[in-house]
mmCIF file of C-alpha atoms in Angstrom:
data_model
loop_
_atom_site.group_PDB
_atom_site.id
_atom_site.type_symbol
_atom_site.label_atom_id
_atom_site.label_comp_id
_atom_site.label_asym_id
_atom_site.label_seq_id
_atom_site.Cartn_x
_atom_site.Cartn_y
_atom_site.Cartn_z
ATOM 1 C CA MET A 1 -109.545 -13.583 66.652
ATOM 2 C CA SER A 2 -106.693 -15.500 65.035
ATOM 3 C CA ASP A 3 -109.119 -17.476 62.858
ATOM 4 C CA LEU A 4 -110.295 -14.207 61.291
ATOM 5 C CA ARG A 5 -106.819 -12.832 60.700
ATOM 6 C CA ASP A 6 -105.904 -16.108 58.992
ATOM 7 C CA LEU A 7 -108.338 -15.070 56.247
ATOM 8 C CA ASP A 8 -105.916 -12.271 55.158
ATOM 9 C CA PRO A 9 -108.197 -9.244 55.579
ATOM 10 C CA THR A 10 -105.815 -6.853 53.809
ATOM 11 C CA GLU A 11 -106.573 -8.401 50.402
ATOM 12 C CA ARG A 12 -110.108 -9.694 50.800
ATOM 13 C CA PHE A 13 -111.774 -6.631 49.297
ATOM 14 C CA SER A 14 -109.411 -6.071 46.349
ATOM 15 C CA ASP A 15 -112.054 -7.139 43.802
ATOM 16 C CA ARG A 16 -114.993 -5.613 45.709
ATOM 17 C CA ALA A 17 -114.052 -1.967 46.211
ATOM 18 C CA ALA A 18 -116.576 -0.577 43.703
ATOM 19 C CA ALA A 19 -119.425 -2.700 45.064
ATOM 20 C CA TYR A 20 -118.447 -1.843 48.630
ATOM 21 C CA ASP A 21 -118.521 1.878 47.954
ATOM 22 C CA ARG A 22 -121.808 1.758 46.069
ATOM 23 C CA TYR A 23 -123.851 -0.724 48.077
ATOM 24 C CA ARG A 24 -122.695 -0.642 51.700
ATOM 25 C CA PRO A 25 -124.820 1.529 53.995
ATOM 26 C CA PRO A 26 -123.602 4.998 54.957
ATOM 27 C CA TYR A 27 -123.415 6.000 58.601
ATOM 28 C CA PRO A 28 -126.399 8.015 59.857
ATOM 29 C CA GLY A 29 -125.990 11.653 60.779
ATOM 30 C CA GLU A 30 -127.127 10.873 64.314
ATOM 31 C CA VAL A 31 -123.696 9.306 64.905
ATOM 32 C CA LEU A 32 -122.054 12.638 64.205
ATOM 33 C CA ASP A 33 -124.581 14.433 66.416
ATOM 34 C CA PHE A 34 -123.706 12.092 69.269
ATOM 35 C CA LEU A 35 -119.963 12.540 68.819
ATOM 36 C CA ARG A 36 -120.357 16.308 68.868
ATOM 37 C CA ASP A 37 -122.802 16.498 71.755
ATOM 38 C CA GLY A 38 -121.570 13.543 73.795
ATOM 39 C CA LEU A 39 -117.827 13.392 73.155
ATOM 40 C CA GLY A 40 -117.072 17.004 72.296
ATOM 41 C CA LEU A 41 -116.078 16.501 68.669
ATOM 42 C CA GLU A 42 -115.253 19.822 67.006
ATOM 43 C CA SER A 43 -114.233 20.675 63.455
ATOM 44 C CA ARG A 44 -110.706 21.535 64.667
ATOM 45 C CA HIS A 45 -110.090 17.957 65.819
ATOM 46 C CA VAL A 46 -107.933 15.600 63.769
ATOM 47 C CA VAL A 47 -109.549 12.245 63.014
ATOM 48 C CA VAL A 48 -107.689 9.066 62.063
ATOM 49 C CA ASP A 49 -110.005 6.599 60.318
ATOM 50 C CA VAL A 50 -108.330 3.188 60.607
ATOM 51 C CA GLY A 51 -109.376 0.569 58.083
ATOM 52 C CA SER A 52 -110.993 3.434 56.201
ATOM 53 C CA GLY A 53 -111.830 1.392 53.116
ATOM 54 C CA THR A 54 -113.587 3.471 50.478
ATOM 55 C CA GLY A 55 -114.207 6.300 52.943
ATOM 56 C CA LEU A 56 -117.769 5.667 54.109
ATOM 57 C CA LEU A 57 -117.023 6.725 57.692
ATOM 58 C CA SER A 58 -114.487 9.372 56.689
ATOM 59 C CA ARG A 59 -117.266 11.123 54.776
ATOM 60 C CA LEU A 60 -119.084 11.904 58.040
ATOM 61 C CA PHE A 61 -116.071 13.672 59.505
ATOM 62 C CA LEU A 62 -115.142 15.525 56.331
ATOM 63 C CA GLY A 63 -118.680 16.885 56.354
ATOM 64 C CA ASN A 64 -118.002 18.121 59.873
ATOM 65 C CA GLY A 65 -114.920 20.033 58.741
ATOM 66 C CA ASN A 66 -112.323 17.691 60.260
ATOM 67 C CA VAL A 67 -108.935 16.785 58.863
ATOM 68 C CA VAL A 68 -109.146 13.028 58.288
ATOM 69 C CA TYR A 69 -106.289 10.579 57.850
ATOM 70 C CA GLY A 70 -107.661 7.523 56.058
ATOM 71 C CA VAL A 71 -105.448 4.567 57.001
ATOM 72 C CA GLU A 72 -106.087 1.568 54.743
ATOM 73 C CA PRO A 73 -103.887 -1.416 53.783
ATOM 74 C CA ASN A 74 -105.836 -2.514 50.701
ATOM 75 C CA ALA A 75 -104.733 -0.688 47.539
ATOM 76 C CA ALA A 76 -108.056 -1.015 45.708
ATOM 77 C CA MET A 77 -110.106 0.268 48.637
ATOM 78 C CA ARG A 78 -107.629 3.039 49.332
ATOM 79 C CA GLY A 79 -107.682 4.044 45.662
ATOM 80 C CA ALA A 80 -111.473 4.282 45.694
ATOM 81 C CA ALA A 81 -111.333 6.702 48.635
ATOM 82 C CA GLU A 82 -108.600 8.744 46.995
ATOM 83 C CA ALA A 83 -110.718 9.048 43.857
ATOM 84 C CA ALA A 84 -113.838 9.989 45.815
ATOM 85 C CA PHE A 85 -112.012 12.674 47.828
ATOM 86 C CA ARG A 86 -109.531 13.853 45.191
ATOM 87 C CA GLU A 87 -110.682 17.460 45.582
ATOM 88 C CA GLU A 88 -110.893 17.284 49.370
ATOM 89 C CA GLU A 89 -107.692 18.735 50.841
ATOM 90 C CA ARG A 90 -108.653 17.653 54.356
ATOM 91 C CA PHE A 91 -108.531 13.948 53.427
ATOM 92 C CA LEU A 92 -105.055 12.446 53.700
ATOM 93 C CA SER A 93 -104.714 8.894 52.428
ATOM 94 C CA VAL A 94 -102.217 6.653 54.239
ATOM 95 C CA GLU A 95 -101.077 3.130 53.421
ATOM 96 C CA GLY A 96 -101.063 1.439 56.813
ATOM 97 C CA ARG A 97 -102.970 -0.805 59.152
ATOM 98 C CA ALA A 98 -104.342 -0.752 62.676
ATOM 99 C CA GLU A 99 -101.266 -2.322 64.172
ATOM 100 C CA ALA A 100 -98.858 -0.006 62.300
ATOM 101 C CA THR A 101 -100.475 3.147 60.929
ATOM 102 C CA GLY A 102 -97.226 4.857 59.974
ATOM 103 C CA LEU A 103 -98.440 8.094 61.568
ATOM 104 C CA ALA A 104 -96.493 10.243 63.978
ATOM 105 C CA ALA A 105 -97.128 9.985 67.697
ATOM 106 C CA ALA A 106 -99.911 12.171 69.118
ATOM 107 C CA THR A 107 -101.500 12.803 65.710
ATOM 108 C CA ALA A 108 -105.166 12.190 66.518
ATOM 109 C CA ASP A 109 -107.883 13.608 68.696
ATOM 110 C CA PHE A 110 -110.179 10.788 67.569
ATOM 111 C CA VAL A 111 -109.238 7.343 66.275
ATOM 112 C CA VAL A 112 -112.265 5.832 64.557
ATOM 113 C CA THR A 113 -112.997 2.691 62.618
ATOM 114 C CA GLY A 114 -116.083 1.595 60.731
ATOM 115 C CA GLN A 115 -116.926 -2.035 60.007
ATOM 116 C CA ALA A 116 -113.290 -3.067 60.444
ATOM 117 C CA PHE A 117 -112.249 -3.611 64.084
ATOM 118 C CA HIS A 118 -113.049 -7.337 63.924
ATOM 119 C CA TRP A 119 -110.157 -7.684 61.451
ATOM 120 C CA PHE A 120 -107.618 -6.089 63.839
ATOM 121 C CA GLU A 121 -105.286 -7.727 66.336
ATOM 122 C CA PRO A 122 -106.758 -5.926 69.356
ATOM 123 C CA GLY A 123 -103.678 -5.902 71.593
ATOM 124 C CA LEU A 124 -101.385 -4.453 68.937
ATOM 125 C CA ALA A 125 -104.104 -2.059 67.775
ATOM 126 C CA ARG A 126 -104.454 -0.787 71.359
ATOM 127 C CA GLU A 127 -100.711 -0.041 71.524
ATOM 128 C CA GLU A 128 -100.807 1.789 68.215
ATOM 129 C CA PHE A 129 -103.944 3.757 69.059
ATOM 130 C CA LEU A 130 -102.438 4.861 72.363
ATOM 131 C CA ARG A 131 -99.317 5.974 70.503
ATOM 132 C CA ILE A 132 -101.098 8.101 67.897
ATOM 133 C CA LEU A 133 -103.748 9.557 70.229
ATOM 134 C CA ARG A 134 -103.286 12.914 71.901
ATOM 135 C CA PRO A 135 -103.927 13.102 75.658
ATOM 136 C CA GLY A 136 -107.657 12.772 76.324
ATOM 137 C CA GLY A 137 -108.342 11.446 72.842
ATOM 138 C CA TRP A 138 -111.201 9.103 71.989
ATOM 139 C CA VAL A 139 -111.435 5.756 70.231
ATOM 140 C CA VAL A 140 -114.731 5.154 68.413
ATOM 141 C CA LEU A 141 -115.746 1.889 66.742
ATOM 142 C CA ALA A 142 -118.828 1.591 64.538
ATOM 143 C CA TRP A 143 -120.663 -1.235 62.811
ATOM 144 C CA ASN A 144 -123.779 -1.240 60.692
ATOM 145 C CA SER A 145 -125.267 -4.451 62.077
ATOM 146 C CA ARG A 146 -127.967 -5.908 59.849
ATOM 147 C CA ARG A 147 -131.085 -7.037 61.648
ATOM 148 C CA THR A 148 -131.722 -10.701 60.983
ATOM 149 C CA ASP A 149 -135.280 -11.402 62.121
ATOM 150 C CA THR A 150 -137.408 -8.266 62.169
ATOM 151 C CA THR A 151 -139.046 -9.001 58.795
ATOM 152 C CA ALA A 152 -139.735 -12.150 56.794
ATOM 153 C CA PHE A 153 -137.248 -11.013 54.155
ATOM 154 C CA LEU A 154 -134.438 -10.389 56.646
ATOM 155 C CA GLY A 155 -135.005 -13.789 58.246
ATOM 156 C CA ALA A 156 -134.902 -15.466 54.847
ATOM 157 C CA TYR A 157 -131.785 -13.522 53.860
ATOM 158 C CA GLU A 158 -130.022 -14.660 57.032
ATOM 159 C CA GLU A 159 -130.843 -18.281 56.183
ATOM 160 C CA PHE A 160 -129.589 -17.649 52.641
ATOM 161 C CA LEU A 161 -126.216 -16.402 53.928
ATOM 162 C CA GLN A 162 -125.877 -19.360 56.274
ATOM 163 C CA ARG A 163 -126.420 -21.719 53.339
ATOM 164 C CA TRP A 164 -124.441 -20.084 50.549
ATOM 165 C CA CYS A 165 -121.586 -18.254 52.295
ATOM 166 C CA PRO A 166 -119.438 -20.671 54.330
ATOM 167 C CA GLU A 167 -117.344 -17.912 55.947
ATOM 168 C CA TYR A 168 -120.318 -15.790 56.971
ATOM 169 C CA SER A 169 -120.806 -17.147 60.481
ATOM 170 C CA ALA A 170 -117.103 -17.027 61.354
ATOM 171 C CA ILE A 171 -116.802 -13.393 60.316
ATOM 172 C CA SER A 172 -120.085 -11.997 61.636
ATOM 173 C CA SER A 173 -119.684 -13.663 65.034
ATOM 174 C CA HIS A 174 -116.618 -11.520 65.748
ATOM 175 C CA TYR A 175 -118.349 -8.142 65.395
ATOM 176 C CA ALA A 176 -117.975 -6.285 68.710
ATOM 177 C CA GLU A 177 -116.573 -9.354 70.427
ATOM 178 C CA GLU A 178 -116.451 -8.638 74.165
ATOM 179 C CA ARG A 179 -112.936 -9.887 74.809
ATOM 180 C CA SER A 180 -111.557 -7.842 71.914
ATOM 181 C CA LEU A 181 -113.342 -4.714 73.141
ATOM 182 C CA ALA A 182 -111.947 -5.336 76.631
ATOM 183 C CA THR A 183 -108.439 -5.693 75.239
ATOM 184 C CA LEU A 184 -108.701 -2.499 73.232
ATOM 185 C CA PHE A 185 -110.276 -0.222 75.820
ATOM 186 C CA GLY A 186 -108.685 -1.760 78.900
ATOM 187 C CA PRO A 187 -109.890 -1.183 82.480
ATOM 188 C CA ALA A 188 -111.542 2.121 81.545
ATOM 189 C CA GLY A 189 -114.056 0.193 79.468
ATOM 190 C CA CYS A 190 -116.284 1.685 76.801
ATOM 191 C CA GLY A 191 -119.739 3.100 76.293
ATOM 192 C CA ARG A 192 -122.214 2.036 73.647
ATOM 193 C CA ARG A 193 -124.895 3.775 71.615
ATOM 194 C CA SER A 194 -127.170 2.465 68.878
ATOM 195 C CA PHE A 195 -128.870 4.273 65.990
ATOM 196 C CA GLU A 196 -131.366 3.084 63.398
ATOM 197 C CA ASN A 197 -130.263 2.842 59.781
ATOM 198 C CA GLY A 198 -131.542 1.259 56.585
ATOM 199 C CA GLN A 199 -131.330 0.703 52.834
ATOM 200 C CA VAL A 200 -133.859 -0.104 50.107
ATOM 201 C CA PHE A 201 -132.770 -2.159 47.076
ATOM 202 C CA ASP A 202 -134.040 -3.336 43.736
ATOM 203 C CA TYR A 203 -132.626 -6.694 42.624
ATOM 204 C CA ALA A 204 -129.439 -5.204 41.190
ATOM 205 C CA GLY A 205 -128.834 -3.390 44.450
ATOM 206 C CA LEU A 206 -129.451 -6.534 46.498
ATOM 207 C CA GLU A 207 -126.976 -8.473 44.376
ATOM 208 C CA GLY A 208 -124.431 -5.668 44.689
ATOM 209 C CA ARG A 209 -124.899 -5.585 48.465
ATOM 210 C CA LEU A 210 -124.290 -9.319 48.701
ATOM 211 C CA LEU A 211 -121.209 -9.250 46.479
ATOM 212 C CA SER A 212 -119.706 -6.356 48.445
ATOM 213 C CA SER A 213 -119.282 -8.777 51.360
ATOM 214 C CA SER A 214 -115.953 -10.540 51.760
ATOM 215 C CA TYR A 215 -117.675 -13.808 52.646
ATOM 216 C CA ALA A 216 -119.713 -14.022 49.410
ATOM 217 C CA PRO A 217 -118.197 -16.496 46.901
ATOM 218 C CA GLY A 218 -116.776 -14.614 43.907
ATOM 219 C CA PRO A 219 -117.321 -15.278 40.175
ATOM 220 C CA GLU A 220 -114.569 -17.895 40.036
ATOM 221 C CA HIS A 221 -116.203 -20.013 42.758
ATOM 222 C CA PRO A 222 -118.507 -22.911 41.783
ATOM 223 C CA ARG A 223 -121.088 -21.673 44.301
ATOM 224 C CA HIS A 224 -121.311 -18.223 42.713
ATOM 225 C CA GLN A 225 -123.885 -18.756 39.950
ATOM 226 C CA PRO A 226 -126.186 -21.077 41.945
ATOM 227 C CA MET A 227 -125.988 -18.550 44.791
ATOM 228 C CA LEU A 228 -127.181 -15.741 42.520
ATOM 229 C CA GLU A 229 -130.026 -17.890 41.204
ATOM 230 C CA ALA A 230 -131.095 -18.528 44.800
ATOM 231 C CA LEU A 231 -130.800 -14.807 45.553
ATOM 232 C CA HIS A 232 -133.093 -13.970 42.645
ATOM 233 C CA ALA A 233 -135.658 -16.453 43.916
ATOM 234 C CA LEU A 234 -135.389 -14.930 47.375
ATOM 235 C CA PHE A 235 -135.931 -11.452 45.970
ATOM 236 C CA ASP A 236 -138.948 -12.557 43.915
ATOM 237 C CA ALA A 237 -140.528 -14.146 46.982
ATOM 238 C CA HIS A 238 -140.176 -11.069 49.202
ATOM 239 C CA GLN A 239 -140.070 -7.958 47.012
ATOM 240 C CA GLN A 240 -142.765 -5.338 47.298
ATOM 241 C CA ALA A 241 -143.099 -3.039 44.306
ATOM 242 C CA GLY A 242 -139.728 -4.295 43.124
ATOM 243 C CA ARG A 243 -137.895 -3.466 46.346
ATOM 244 C CA VAL A 244 -136.625 -5.113 49.524
ATOM 245 C CA SER A 245 -135.464 -3.335 52.661
ATOM 246 C CA PHE A 246 -132.442 -3.856 54.902
ATOM 247 C CA GLU A 247 -132.695 -2.653 58.490
ATOM 248 C CA TYR A 248 -129.569 -1.962 60.549
ATOM 249 C CA ASP A 249 -128.574 -0.986 64.032
ATOM 250 C CA THR A 250 -125.552 1.276 63.782
ATOM 251 C CA GLU A 251 -123.622 0.271 66.889
ATOM 252 C CA VAL A 252 -121.079 2.749 68.273
ATOM 253 C CA TYR A 253 -118.547 1.819 70.978
ATOM 254 C CA TYR A 254 -116.465 4.623 72.441
ATOM 255 C CA GLY A 255 -113.929 5.206 75.180
ATOM 256 C CA ARG A 256 -110.626 6.693 76.246
ATOM 257 C CA PRO A 257 -108.109 3.861 76.568
ATOM 258 C CA ARG A 258 -105.261 4.664 78.906
ATOM 259 C CA ALA A 259 -101.769 3.215 79.101
#
């Protein structure tokens, strides 16, 4: 994982917070149903959302009535969540990171993270999660994993990312990496569930979705404008009634790590 952490994840989304909040997929309600029915989540439980970003995962738990600590190191992402939840007293924004949340010991019944664990140092995150969890507490990791070959458009989009985004392969290959999961959860291991998810975009939405990704070259990069021209051609070749569809598997890993 050191090659990922060398990319300085705490600042990578500073210029992408608005696009991230608008164009990244939400988490399906079935995730919440599973946590309630399978893991015993109740509205009285305190949730710590680590790497909370703009609050996409926090929103699920706030809708369930939970107190949510959103722990996020990036000021722009954290500010977007604070603005979105400014009237929500149960959302508590915290400047911190997985390896040092700044929270008191035994704060959380659930430690959760969405689309962020691959940026963590898993050994240090394990120590911190164990410290802030209450006895019997759960750790839950979630990713919206885009399908890459179920439609002609998704296959072409995967080829597009491989060509135009040099960091794409390095970052995406670390999602749910087995050795990192083993380090985090320890001998107790973890369970896994998967849920279907999706988004439909016009061209502006497709461009916004691409530019919300940390691996997409930004406006200052010489690849940026040619990349967008190629994206427009891709959209024109695959759109139906002015729309293209993303399909995801929302992957959830869960367990009770023990010291």
